[in-house]
Amino acid sequence: MNSKKRITQPINLTTTTTTKSNVDKEPERKTHINDLNDDLLISVFSYLDHKTLSKSSLTCKRWFSTAHDEYLWHSANLSRWGLRIRDSDISFLSKQHPKLKNLNLTNSSLLSDIGLFALSHNCRNLQKIILRLGNNHRVRRLITDRSLFCFAKYCKQLVEFRLGACDLITENGVGILFQNCPNLEIVDLSYCQLPKIPITITKLKKLKTLVMTFNRITVLPDFIGEVTSLEKLILRYNQIKTLPKSIKNLTNLSVLELGNNNLKKLPKEISYLKKLKYLFAYSNQISEIPETISELINLKDLSLPDNQIVELPDCFEKLQTLEVLRLNGNRIQTLPESIIYLRKLLILELGDNLIETLPSKINMLINLKFLKIYNNRLSSLNTNIGDLNQLLVLNISDNYITELGDSFCDLKTLKDFSCYNNRLEYLPENFGNMINIKKLDLHGNRLREIPQSICLLKNLNELWLGFNRLIYLPKDFANLSNLEQLGLNDNMLQYLPQNFSNIQNLKMFHLQNNKISEIDFKEIKKIPKLSSFIFHNNLINEKHNVQNRRVIQNGLFNLIHQAFSNIPGKGGRVSTHHN
């Protein structure tokens, strides 16, 4: 079939002939698909997946010829049928389409050296091969170095090679592949239990991406500095202890991922990576950050959580492009004032540290959207925190905070506020000013009442007030009509407010461990979406319970959690904090 320029625009197969006049109309005639020329038919077939395409080829001789056109089999994505693909299928495919260039065989766990030998031998123009296992990395394939030798011998035009969960291959086979396929730009050898990177990687002068996660690499070799074309180096989940000084030669590097290794420090030579945008080194043993990190002028994301960092360098003012700073799970006690100059910062995560105060001018982080500083030693919040007028998520849980302050309620963009397990005794009267809030978690405090203005939070979906000292709720509490989850357990409530059934979207309601003596179950049953209502350990007498049994036994919830039961609370949030 002639290789002409293919038509890629959608084809209308229901065209009709034009009429000669408005008086005499000819009968409409629909165009049959076989009336299309070869190029148009190929264009139609290009919208089919390869399984449907193969079935279509059985229709007639013309469709068989069209369905096997080289244009349609330039690339094949067989990942949807990965678990069904066997060596015989790949052998047949490669014989039928020897000019295949791109092939995705993700999840093809049944393939072995036999199928890959046929593929590499028949499809010598192959440029891209993907043999990953998706999320199922427990399956081990019967693929050995023999497959790598075949690709190295026959497929010298390979540009992208991805092979996962093949612990039978060795660094020797990988080395041969690297030596004979100099055009490789992307290499992914994850979950292969490889102990080291072969020296022949220096032959790959065009290599841009190297992914070797979940291996057993203990040393990042010094010759890695010779692969100067590298843009992405991803080595998560290995056993690397140090980075070589030659890393400074990787001046094109934009992504460096070193999470879950055994690193104890970052070398000062990292400052040479001027194009670096993303630096991930979480879950290591890093104890300090070099001051030279401030020279990474294009850095956007610095993520170093779950390390052993005690002190931060006071040089953040130079990182003017930084948007994400994650330092949770360290041993940081104080934050440098220079952090306030990160004007483009969007996400700041400082949870699980030993921080006692925030920088005095934290309000200068004018673009901050996510602030998480849970499980620290904060006793108060800055009065200017309300100036963060872009803030969407704030988590200050598990601290020692006793009050929020009136200016706090200027956070009108806030959607998610978590302040559980603190020492709050009251909320500001203007709390209802935060009209966009959707999730509010205040459980495990010392609240005796909540302000009437909270009833103005029309967008509130989740409200957790368990483990406080509440005696009553605001009279207009039922105005929170969009509530879906409500936790009032473990308080001292004596009754529910009127018109409680107005909360029509309520799905889960925890009321156990209070002092309520009577519940209007007929009112509760009017809530159509309620599927979980837990109310045991209250003061409802058994007589009242029996009278209402018929009302609810066939309703949306049952009486497993009986009001007069002594069964411990299930489903309520448990407070373990220092109250």
Coordinates of C-alpha atoms in Angstrom, one line a residue:
M1 CA 0.0 0.0 0.0
N2 CA 1.3 3.4 -0.9
S3 CA 2.7 5.4 1.9
K4 CA 0.9 8.7 1.5
K5 CA 0.2 11.5 3.9
R6 CA -2.4 10.1 6.3
I7 CA -5.6 12.0 7.1
T8 CA -5.9 12.4 10.8
Q9 CA -9.2 14.5 11.0
P10 CA -12.4 12.7 12.0
I11 CA -14.3 11.3 9.0
N12 CA -18.0 11.7 8.5
L13 CA -19.3 8.4 7.1
T14 CA -22.9 9.5 6.7
T15 CA -22.6 12.1 3.8
T16 CA -25.5 12.6 1.5
T17 CA -25.7 13.7 -2.2
T18 CA -26.8 17.3 -2.9
T19 CA -30.3 18.0 -4.3
K20 CA -30.8 19.3 -7.8
S21 CA -33.6 21.6 -6.8
N22 CA -35.9 22.4 -3.9
V23 CA -38.8 20.7 -5.8
D24 CA -37.4 17.4 -7.1
K25 CA -35.3 15.7 -4.4
E26 CA -33.2 12.6 -5.1
P27 CA -33.3 9.9 -2.5
E28 CA -30.5 10.1 0.1
R29 CA -27.7 7.7 -0.3
K30 CA -25.4 6.9 2.6
T31 CA -21.7 6.4 1.9
H32 CA -20.5 2.9 2.8
I33 CA -17.2 2.5 4.6
N34 CA -15.9 0.4 1.7
D35 CA -16.4 3.4 -0.6
L36 CA -13.6 5.1 1.1
N37 CA -10.1 5.0 -0.5
D38 CA -7.3 3.3 1.3
D39 CA -5.9 6.4 3.0
L40 CA -9.3 7.3 4.4
L41 CA -9.9 3.7 5.6
I42 CA -6.5 3.7 7.4
S43 CA -7.5 7.0 9.0
V44 CA -10.6 5.4 10.4
F45 CA -8.7 2.4 11.6
S46 CA -6.2 4.6 13.4
Y47 CA -8.9 5.3 16.1
L48 CA -9.1 1.6 17.0
D49 CA -7.0 -0.1 19.7
H50 CA -4.8 -2.9 18.6
K51 CA -7.0 -5.7 19.9
T52 CA -10.0 -4.4 17.9
L53 CA -7.8 -3.7 14.9
S54 CA -6.7 -7.4 14.9
K55 CA -10.4 -8.5 15.0
S56 CA -11.3 -6.1 12.2
S57 CA -8.6 -7.7 10.0
L58 CA -10.7 -10.9 9.9
T59 CA -13.6 -9.2 8.1
C60 CA -12.3 -9.4 4.5
K61 CA -9.2 -9.3 2.4
R62 CA -9.1 -5.5 2.1
W63 CA -9.6 -4.9 5.8
F64 CA -6.9 -7.5 6.5
S65 CA -4.5 -5.6 4.3
T66 CA -5.5 -2.3 5.7
A67 CA -5.4 -3.4 9.3
H68 CA -1.8 -4.6 8.9
D69 CA -0.6 -1.4 7.3
E70 CA 2.8 -0.2 8.6
Y71 CA 1.4 3.1 9.6
L72 CA -1.0 1.5 12.1
W73 CA 1.7 -0.7 13.6
H74 CA 4.4 1.9 14.0
S75 CA 3.6 1.8 17.7
A76 CA 1.6 -0.7 19.7
N77 CA 0.3 -0.4 23.3
L78 CA -0.6 -3.8 24.6
S79 CA -0.5 -2.9 28.3
R80 CA -4.3 -3.5 28.7
W81 CA -3.8 -7.2 27.9
G82 CA -0.5 -7.6 29.6
L83 CA -1.5 -10.6 31.8
R84 CA -2.7 -12.5 28.7
I85 CA 0.3 -11.9 26.5
R86 CA 2.5 -14.9 26.1
D87 CA 5.8 -15.6 24.2
S88 CA 3.9 -17.0 21.2
D89 CA 1.9 -13.8 20.9
I90 CA 5.0 -11.7 20.8
S91 CA 6.6 -14.0 18.3
F92 CA 3.6 -13.8 16.0
L93 CA 3.3 -10.0 16.4
S94 CA 7.0 -9.4 15.6
K95 CA 6.8 -11.6 12.5
Q96 CA 3.7 -9.8 11.2
H97 CA 5.1 -6.3 11.9
P98 CA 8.9 -6.3 11.6
K99 CA 9.0 -2.5 11.3
L100 CA 7.5 -2.0 14.7
K101 CA 9.3 0.8 16.5
N102 CA 7.5 1.4 19.8
L103 CA 6.0 -1.4 22.0
N104 CA 4.4 -1.1 25.4
L105 CA 4.2 -4.5 27.2
T106 CA 3.5 -3.2 30.7
N107 CA 2.1 -6.0 33.0
S108 CA 3.2 -8.8 30.7
S109 CA 4.3 -11.0 33.5
L110 CA 4.2 -14.3 31.5
L111 CA 6.9 -13.2 29.0
S112 CA 10.3 -14.9 29.0
D113 CA 13.6 -14.8 27.1
I114 CA 11.9 -16.8 24.3
G115 CA 9.4 -14.1 23.4
L116 CA 11.9 -11.3 23.8
F117 CA 14.4 -13.1 21.6
A118 CA 11.8 -13.3 18.8
L119 CA 10.9 -9.6 19.3
S120 CA 14.5 -8.3 19.1
H121 CA 15.4 -10.6 16.2
N122 CA 12.4 -9.7 14.1
C123 CA 11.9 -6.0 15.0
R124 CA 15.4 -4.6 14.5
N125 CA 14.1 -1.0 14.1
L126 CA 12.7 -1.1 17.7
Q127 CA 13.3 2.2 19.4
K128 CA 11.1 2.0 22.5
I129 CA 10.3 -1.0 24.6
I130 CA 8.4 -0.9 27.9
L131 CA 8.4 -4.1 30.0
R132 CA 7.4 -2.8 33.4
L133 CA 4.9 -4.5 35.7
G134 CA 2.8 -1.5 36.7
N135 CA 1.9 -1.7 40.4
N136 CA 2.4 -5.5 40.7
H137 CA 6.0 -5.7 41.6
R138 CA 5.8 -8.9 43.5
V139 CA 5.6 -11.0 40.3
R140 CA 9.1 -12.1 39.2
R141 CA 9.7 -12.6 35.5
L142 CA 11.8 -15.3 33.8
I143 CA 13.8 -12.8 31.9
T144 CA 17.6 -13.1 32.1
D145 CA 20.7 -11.5 30.6
R146 CA 20.0 -13.4 27.4
S147 CA 17.2 -11.0 26.6
L148 CA 19.5 -8.0 27.2
F149 CA 22.2 -9.6 25.0
C150 CA 19.6 -10.0 22.2
F151 CA 18.5 -6.4 22.4
A152 CA 22.1 -5.3 22.4
K153 CA 22.9 -7.4 19.3
Y154 CA 19.8 -6.6 17.1
C155 CA 18.2 -3.4 18.4
K156 CA 21.0 -0.9 18.3
Q157 CA 18.6 2.0 17.6
L158 CA 16.9 1.7 21.0
V159 CA 16.1 5.1 22.5
E160 CA 14.0 4.1 25.5
F161 CA 14.3 0.9 27.5
R162 CA 12.2 0.2 30.5
L163 CA 12.4 -3.2 32.3
G164 CA 11.0 -3.9 35.8
A165 CA 10.8 -6.7 38.3
C166 CA 13.5 -8.9 36.7
D167 CA 15.8 -10.0 39.4
L168 CA 17.5 -12.6 37.1
I169 CA 19.4 -9.9 35.1
T170 CA 22.8 -8.8 36.3
E171 CA 25.0 -5.7 35.9
N172 CA 26.9 -7.7 33.3
G173 CA 23.8 -7.9 31.0
V174 CA 23.0 -4.3 31.6
G175 CA 26.6 -3.3 30.8
I176 CA 26.4 -5.1 27.4
L177 CA 23.1 -3.4 26.6
F178 CA 24.6 0.0 27.4
Q179 CA 27.7 -0.7 25.4
N180 CA 25.9 -1.6 22.2
C181 CA 22.9 0.8 22.3
P182 CA 24.6 4.2 22.4
N183 CA 21.4 6.1 21.4
L184 CA 19.6 5.3 24.7
E185 CA 18.0 8.4 26.2
I186 CA 15.7 6.8 28.8
V187 CA 16.6 3.8 30.9
D188 CA 14.4 2.4 33.7
L189 CA 15.6 -0.7 35.5
S190 CA 13.6 -0.6 38.7
Y191 CA 12.9 -3.6 41.0
C192 CA 15.7 -5.6 39.5
Q193 CA 17.9 -6.1 42.6
L194 CA 20.9 -4.8 40.8
P195 CA 23.9 -4.2 43.2
K196 CA 25.7 -1.5 41.1
I197 CA 25.6 0.7 38.0
P198 CA 27.9 -0.7 35.2
I199 CA 30.8 1.5 34.0
T200 CA 29.6 1.2 30.4
I201 CA 26.9 3.8 31.3
T202 CA 29.6 6.3 30.3
K203 CA 29.0 5.2 26.7
L204 CA 25.5 6.7 26.7
K205 CA 26.3 10.2 25.6
K206 CA 22.6 11.0 25.0
L207 CA 21.2 9.6 28.2
K208 CA 18.7 12.0 29.8
T209 CA 16.8 9.9 32.3
L210 CA 18.1 7.1 34.5
V211 CA 15.7 5.3 36.9
M212 CA 17.0 2.5 39.1
T213 CA 14.6 2.5 42.1
F214 CA 14.2 -0.5 44.4
N215 CA 17.6 -2.1 43.7
R216 CA 20.5 -2.8 46.0
I217 CA 23.0 -0.1 44.9
T218 CA 25.3 0.8 47.8
V219 CA 27.6 3.2 46.0
L220 CA 26.9 5.9 43.4
P221 CA 30.1 5.5 41.3
D222 CA 32.4 8.4 40.6
F223 CA 32.1 7.8 36.8
I224 CA 28.5 8.9 37.0
G225 CA 29.9 12.4 36.6
E226 CA 30.8 11.5 33.0
V227 CA 27.2 11.1 32.0
T228 CA 26.8 14.9 31.6
S229 CA 23.7 14.7 29.5
L230 CA 21.6 13.4 32.4
E231 CA 18.6 15.5 33.3
K232 CA 16.8 13.1 35.6
L233 CA 18.5 10.8 38.1
I234 CA 16.1 8.7 40.2
L235 CA 17.6 6.3 42.7
R236 CA 14.9 5.9 45.4
Y237 CA 14.9 2.9 47.6
N238 CA 18.6 1.8 47.4
Q239 CA 21.3 1.6 50.0
I240 CA 23.5 4.6 48.9
K241 CA 25.6 6.1 51.7
T242 CA 27.4 8.9 50.0
L243 CA 27.3 11.0 46.8
P244 CA 30.5 11.4 44.8
K245 CA 32.1 14.8 44.3
S246 CA 31.8 14.2 40.6
I247 CA 28.1 14.8 40.8
K248 CA 29.0 18.5 40.2
N249 CA 29.6 17.6 36.6
L250 CA 25.9 16.8 36.0
T251 CA 25.1 20.4 35.2
N252 CA 22.1 19.5 33.1
L253 CA 20.4 17.7 36.0
S254 CA 16.9 19.0 36.8
V255 CA 15.5 16.2 38.9
L256 CA 17.5 14.3 41.6
E257 CA 15.6 11.7 43.7
L258 CA 17.4 9.9 46.5
G259 CA 14.7 9.0 48.9
N260 CA 14.9 6.0 51.2
N261 CA 18.7 5.5 51.1
N262 CA 21.4 5.7 53.8
L263 CA 22.7 9.2 53.0
K264 CA 24.2 11.1 56.0
K265 CA 24.9 14.4 54.2
L266 CA 24.6 16.2 51.0
P267 CA 27.9 17.2 49.4
K268 CA 28.7 20.9 49.0
E269 CA 29.4 20.2 45.4
I270 CA 25.6 20.0 44.9
S271 CA 25.8 23.7 44.4
Y272 CA 27.1 23.2 40.9
L273 CA 23.7 21.8 39.7
K274 CA 22.4 25.2 38.6
K275 CA 19.6 23.7 36.6
L276 CA 18.3 21.5 39.4
K277 CA 14.6 22.1 40.1
Y278 CA 13.6 19.1 42.2
L279 CA 15.7 17.6 45.0
F280 CA 14.1 14.7 47.0
A281 CA 16.1 13.1 49.7
Y282 CA 13.5 12.0 52.2
S283 CA 13.9 9.1 54.7
N284 CA 17.7 9.2 54.9
Q285 CA 20.0 10.0 57.8
I286 CA 21.0 13.5 56.7
S287 CA 21.9 15.7 59.7
E288 CA 22.6 19.0 58.1
I289 CA 22.0 21.0 54.9
P290 CA 25.0 22.6 53.4
E291 CA 24.9 26.4 53.0
T292 CA 25.9 26.0 49.3
I293 CA 22.3 24.8 48.7
S294 CA 21.4 28.4 48.4
E295 CA 23.2 28.5 45.0
L296 CA 20.6 26.3 43.4
I297 CA 19.0 29.3 41.9
N298 CA 16.3 27.3 39.9
L299 CA 15.3 25.0 42.7
K300 CA 11.5 24.6 43.0
D301 CA 11.0 21.7 45.4
L302 CA 13.3 20.8 48.3
S303 CA 11.9 17.8 50.1
L304 CA 14.0 16.4 53.0
P305 CA 11.4 14.9 55.4
D306 CA 12.2 12.0 57.8
N307 CA 15.9 12.8 58.3
Q308 CA 17.9 13.9 61.3
I309 CA 18.3 17.6 60.6
V310 CA 18.7 19.8 63.7
E311 CA 19.5 23.2 62.3
L312 CA 18.8 25.0 59.0
P313 CA 21.2 27.3 57.3
D314 CA 20.2 30.9 57.3
C315 CA 20.5 31.4 53.5
F316 CA 17.0 30.8 52.2
E317 CA 16.7 34.3 50.8
K318 CA 18.6 33.2 47.7
L319 CA 16.2 30.5 46.8
Q320 CA 13.8 32.8 45.1
T321 CA 12.2 30.1 42.9
L322 CA 11.4 27.7 45.7
E323 CA 7.8 26.6 45.8
V324 CA 7.8 23.6 48.0
L325 CA 9.8 23.1 51.2
R326 CA 9.2 19.8 53.1
L327 CA 11.1 19.3 56.3
N328 CA 8.7 17.3 58.4
G329 CA 10.0 14.4 60.6
N330 CA 13.3 16.0 61.6
R331 CA 14.7 17.5 64.8
I332 CA 14.5 21.2 63.9
Q333 CA 14.1 23.5 66.9
T334 CA 14.1 27.0 65.3
L335 CA 13.4 28.3 61.8
P336 CA 15.8 30.9 60.3
E337 CA 14.3 34.3 59.6
S338 CA 15.5 34.1 56.0
I339 CA 12.7 31.7 55.3
I340 CA 10.3 34.6 55.1
Y341 CA 11.9 35.7 51.9
L342 CA 10.7 32.7 50.0
R343 CA 8.1 34.8 48.2
K344 CA 7.1 32.0 45.7
L345 CA 6.6 29.4 48.4
L346 CA 3.3 27.5 48.1
I347 CA 3.8 24.5 50.4
L348 CA 5.6 24.5 53.8
E349 CA 5.6 21.3 55.8
L350 CA 7.3 21.3 59.2
G351 CA 5.4 18.6 61.1
D352 CA 7.0 16.3 63.6
N353 CA 9.8 18.6 64.7
L354 CA 10.7 20.5 67.9
I355 CA 9.7 24.0 66.8
E356 CA 8.5 26.4 69.5
T357 CA 7.8 29.5 67.5
L358 CA 7.2 30.6 64.0
P359 CA 9.2 33.4 62.3
S360 CA 8.0 36.8 63.4
K361 CA 7.2 37.9 59.9
I362 CA 5.7 34.7 58.5
N363 CA 3.0 36.9 56.9
M364 CA 5.6 37.8 54.2
L365 CA 5.0 34.4 52.7
I366 CA 2.3 36.0 50.6
N367 CA 1.7 33.0 48.2
L368 CA 1.6 30.3 50.8
K369 CA -1.2 27.8 50.3
F370 CA -0.4 24.9 52.5
L371 CA 1.1 25.2 56.0
K372 CA 1.6 22.1 58.1
I373 CA 3.3 22.4 61.5
Y374 CA 1.7 19.6 63.4
N375 CA 3.3 17.8 66.3
N376 CA 5.7 20.5 67.4
R377 CA 5.9 22.6 70.6
L378 CA 4.0 25.7 69.6
S379 CA 2.2 27.4 72.4
S380 CA 0.7 30.3 70.4
L381 CA 0.3 31.5 66.8
N382 CA 1.6 34.8 65.4
T383 CA -1.0 37.6 65.4
N384 CA -0.1 38.3 61.7
I385 CA -0.9 34.8 60.5
G386 CA -4.2 36.1 59.3
D387 CA -2.4 38.0 56.6
L388 CA -1.7 34.8 54.7
N389 CA -4.6 35.5 52.4
Q390 CA -3.8 32.7 50.0
L391 CA -3.8 29.9 52.6
L392 CA -6.0 26.9 51.8
V393 CA -4.8 24.2 54.3
L394 CA -3.5 24.8 57.8
N395 CA -2.6 21.9 60.2
I396 CA -1.3 22.9 63.7
S397 CA -2.5 19.8 65.5
D398 CA -0.7 18.2 68.4
N399 CA 0.8 21.3 69.9
Y400 CA 0.2 23.3 73.1
I401 CA -1.8 26.2 71.6
T402 CA -4.3 27.8 74.0
E403 CA -5.9 30.4 71.8
L404 CA -6.1 31.4 68.1
G405 CA -6.7 35.2 68.4
D406 CA -9.3 37.3 66.5
S407 CA -6.9 38.1 63.6
F408 CA -6.7 34.4 62.9
C409 CA -10.3 34.5 61.4
D410 CA -9.0 36.8 58.6
L411 CA -8.0 33.6 56.8
K412 CA -11.0 33.7 54.5
T413 CA -9.5 31.5 51.9
L414 CA -8.9 28.6 54.3
K415 CA -10.7 25.3 53.4
D416 CA -9.1 22.8 55.7
F417 CA -8.2 23.6 59.3
S418 CA -6.9 21.0 61.7
C419 CA -6.2 22.0 65.3
Y420 CA -6.9 18.8 67.2
N421 CA -5.1 17.8 70.4
N422 CA -4.2 21.3 71.6
R423 CA -5.4 23.2 74.6
L424 CA -8.0 25.6 73.2
E425 CA -10.6 26.7 75.7
Y426 CA -12.6 28.9 73.3
L427 CA -12.8 30.0 69.7
P428 CA -12.9 33.6 68.5
E429 CA -16.4 35.1 68.2
N430 CA -15.7 36.0 64.5
F431 CA -14.8 32.4 63.6
G432 CA -17.7 32.4 61.1
N433 CA -15.7 34.8 58.9
M434 CA -13.8 31.9 57.4
I435 CA -16.7 31.2 55.1
N436 CA -14.8 28.9 52.7
I437 CA -13.8 26.3 55.2
K438 CA -14.9 22.7 54.3
K439 CA -13.1 20.6 57.0
L440 CA -12.7 21.7 60.6
D441 CA -11.1 19.3 63.1
L442 CA -10.9 20.6 66.7
H443 CA -11.2 17.3 68.6
G444 CA -9.1 16.8 71.7
N445 CA -9.2 20.3 73.1
R446 CA -10.8 21.9 76.1
L447 CA -13.7 23.7 74.5
R448 CA -16.8 24.3 76.6
E449 CA -18.7 26.1 73.9
I450 CA -18.5 27.1 70.3
P451 CA -19.5 30.6 69.0
Q452 CA -22.8 31.2 67.3
S453 CA -20.9 32.4 64.2
I454 CA -19.8 28.9 63.4
C455 CA -23.3 28.4 62.0
L456 CA -22.4 30.7 59.1
L457 CA -20.0 28.2 57.7
K458 CA -22.3 27.0 54.9
N459 CA -19.6 25.1 53.0
L460 CA -18.6 23.0 56.0
N461 CA -18.6 19.2 55.1
E462 CA -16.7 17.8 58.1
L463 CA -16.8 18.9 61.7
W464 CA -15.0 17.1 64.5
L465 CA -15.5 18.3 68.0
G466 CA -15.1 15.1 70.0
F467 CA -13.1 14.9 73.2
N468 CA -13.9 18.4 74.4
R469 CA -16.1 19.7 77.2
L470 CA -19.1 21.0 75.3
I471 CA -22.3 21.3 77.2
Y472 CA -24.5 22.6 74.4
L473 CA -24.4 23.6 70.8
P474 CA -25.5 26.9 69.2
K475 CA -29.2 27.2 68.6
D476 CA -28.7 27.6 64.8
F477 CA -26.4 24.6 64.5
A478 CA -28.8 22.9 62.1
N479 CA -28.1 25.7 59.6
L480 CA -24.9 23.7 58.7
S481 CA -26.9 22.0 56.0
N482 CA -23.9 20.7 54.0
L483 CA -22.4 18.7 56.8
E484 CA -21.7 15.1 55.9
Q485 CA -19.6 14.0 58.9
L486 CA -20.1 15.2 62.4
G487 CA -18.2 14.1 65.5
L488 CA -19.6 15.2 68.9
N489 CA -18.6 12.2 70.9
D490 CA -17.0 12.4 74.4
N491 CA -18.4 15.7 75.5
M492 CA -21.0 16.7 78.1
L493 CA -23.8 17.5 75.8
Q494 CA -27.3 17.2 77.3
Y495 CA -29.5 17.7 74.3
L496 CA -29.4 18.3 70.5
P497 CA -30.5 21.6 69.0
Q498 CA -34.0 21.9 67.4
N499 CA -34.6 21.1 63.7
F500 CA -31.5 18.8 63.7
S501 CA -33.0 17.0 60.6
N502 CA -32.3 20.1 58.5
I503 CA -28.8 18.8 58.1
Q504 CA -30.0 16.8 55.2
N505 CA -26.6 15.7 53.8
L506 CA -25.4 14.1 57.1
K507 CA -24.0 10.6 56.5
M508 CA -22.0 9.9 59.7
F509 CA -22.9 11.1 63.2
H510 CA -20.9 10.3 66.3
L511 CA -22.7 11.2 69.6
Q512 CA -21.5 8.5 72.0
N513 CA -20.2 9.2 75.5
N514 CA -22.3 12.3 76.3
K515 CA -25.1 13.1 78.8
I516 CA -28.1 13.2 76.5
S517 CA -31.2 11.9 78.2
E518 CA -33.6 11.9 75.2
I519 CA -33.2 11.6 71.4
D520 CA -36.0 12.3 69.0
F521 CA -35.4 9.3 66.6
K522 CA -38.3 10.4 64.4
E523 CA -36.4 13.6 63.8
I524 CA -33.2 11.7 63.2
K525 CA -34.9 9.4 60.7
K526 CA -35.7 12.4 58.5
I527 CA -32.1 12.7 57.5
P528 CA -32.1 10.7 54.3
K529 CA -28.4 10.0 53.8
L530 CA -27.5 9.0 57.4
S531 CA -25.9 5.6 57.4
S532 CA -24.0 5.6 60.6
F533 CA -25.4 6.9 63.9
I534 CA -23.4 6.0 67.1
F535 CA -25.0 7.1 70.3
H536 CA -24.2 4.6 73.1
N537 CA -23.1 5.6 76.6
N538 CA -25.6 8.4 77.1
L539 CA -28.3 8.8 79.7
I540 CA -31.2 7.6 77.6
N541 CA -33.3 5.2 79.7
E542 CA -34.2 1.8 78.4
K543 CA -37.9 2.6 78.3
H544 CA -37.3 5.5 75.9
N545 CA -35.1 3.3 73.9
V546 CA -37.7 0.5 73.5
Q547 CA -40.4 3.1 72.5
N548 CA -38.2 4.2 69.6
R549 CA -36.9 0.9 68.6
R550 CA -39.6 0.4 65.9
V551 CA -38.9 3.8 64.5
I552 CA -35.3 3.0 63.6
Q553 CA -34.9 -0.8 63.5
N554 CA -35.8 -0.8 59.7
G555 CA -34.4 2.6 59.0
L556 CA -30.9 3.8 58.0
F557 CA -29.1 2.6 61.1
N558 CA -29.6 -0.1 63.7
L559 CA -29.6 -0.5 67.4
I560 CA -26.3 -2.5 67.7
H561 CA -25.0 0.7 69.5
Q562 CA -27.8 0.8 72.1
A563 CA -28.1 3.9 74.2
F564 CA -28.0 2.0 77.5
S565 CA -25.1 -0.2 76.5
N566 CA -21.7 -0.2 78.2
I567 CA -19.8 -1.2 75.1
P568 CA -16.7 1.0 74.6
G569 CA -16.9 3.6 71.8
K570 CA -16.3 2.5 68.3
G571 CA -15.8 4.9 65.5
G572 CA -15.1 7.9 67.7
R573 CA -11.7 9.6 67.4
V574 CA -9.5 8.8 70.3
S575 CA -7.5 11.6 72.0
T576 CA -4.1 10.6 73.4
H577 CA -2.8 14.1 73.8
H578 CA -1.6 16.1 76.8
N579 CA -4.9 17.6 78.1

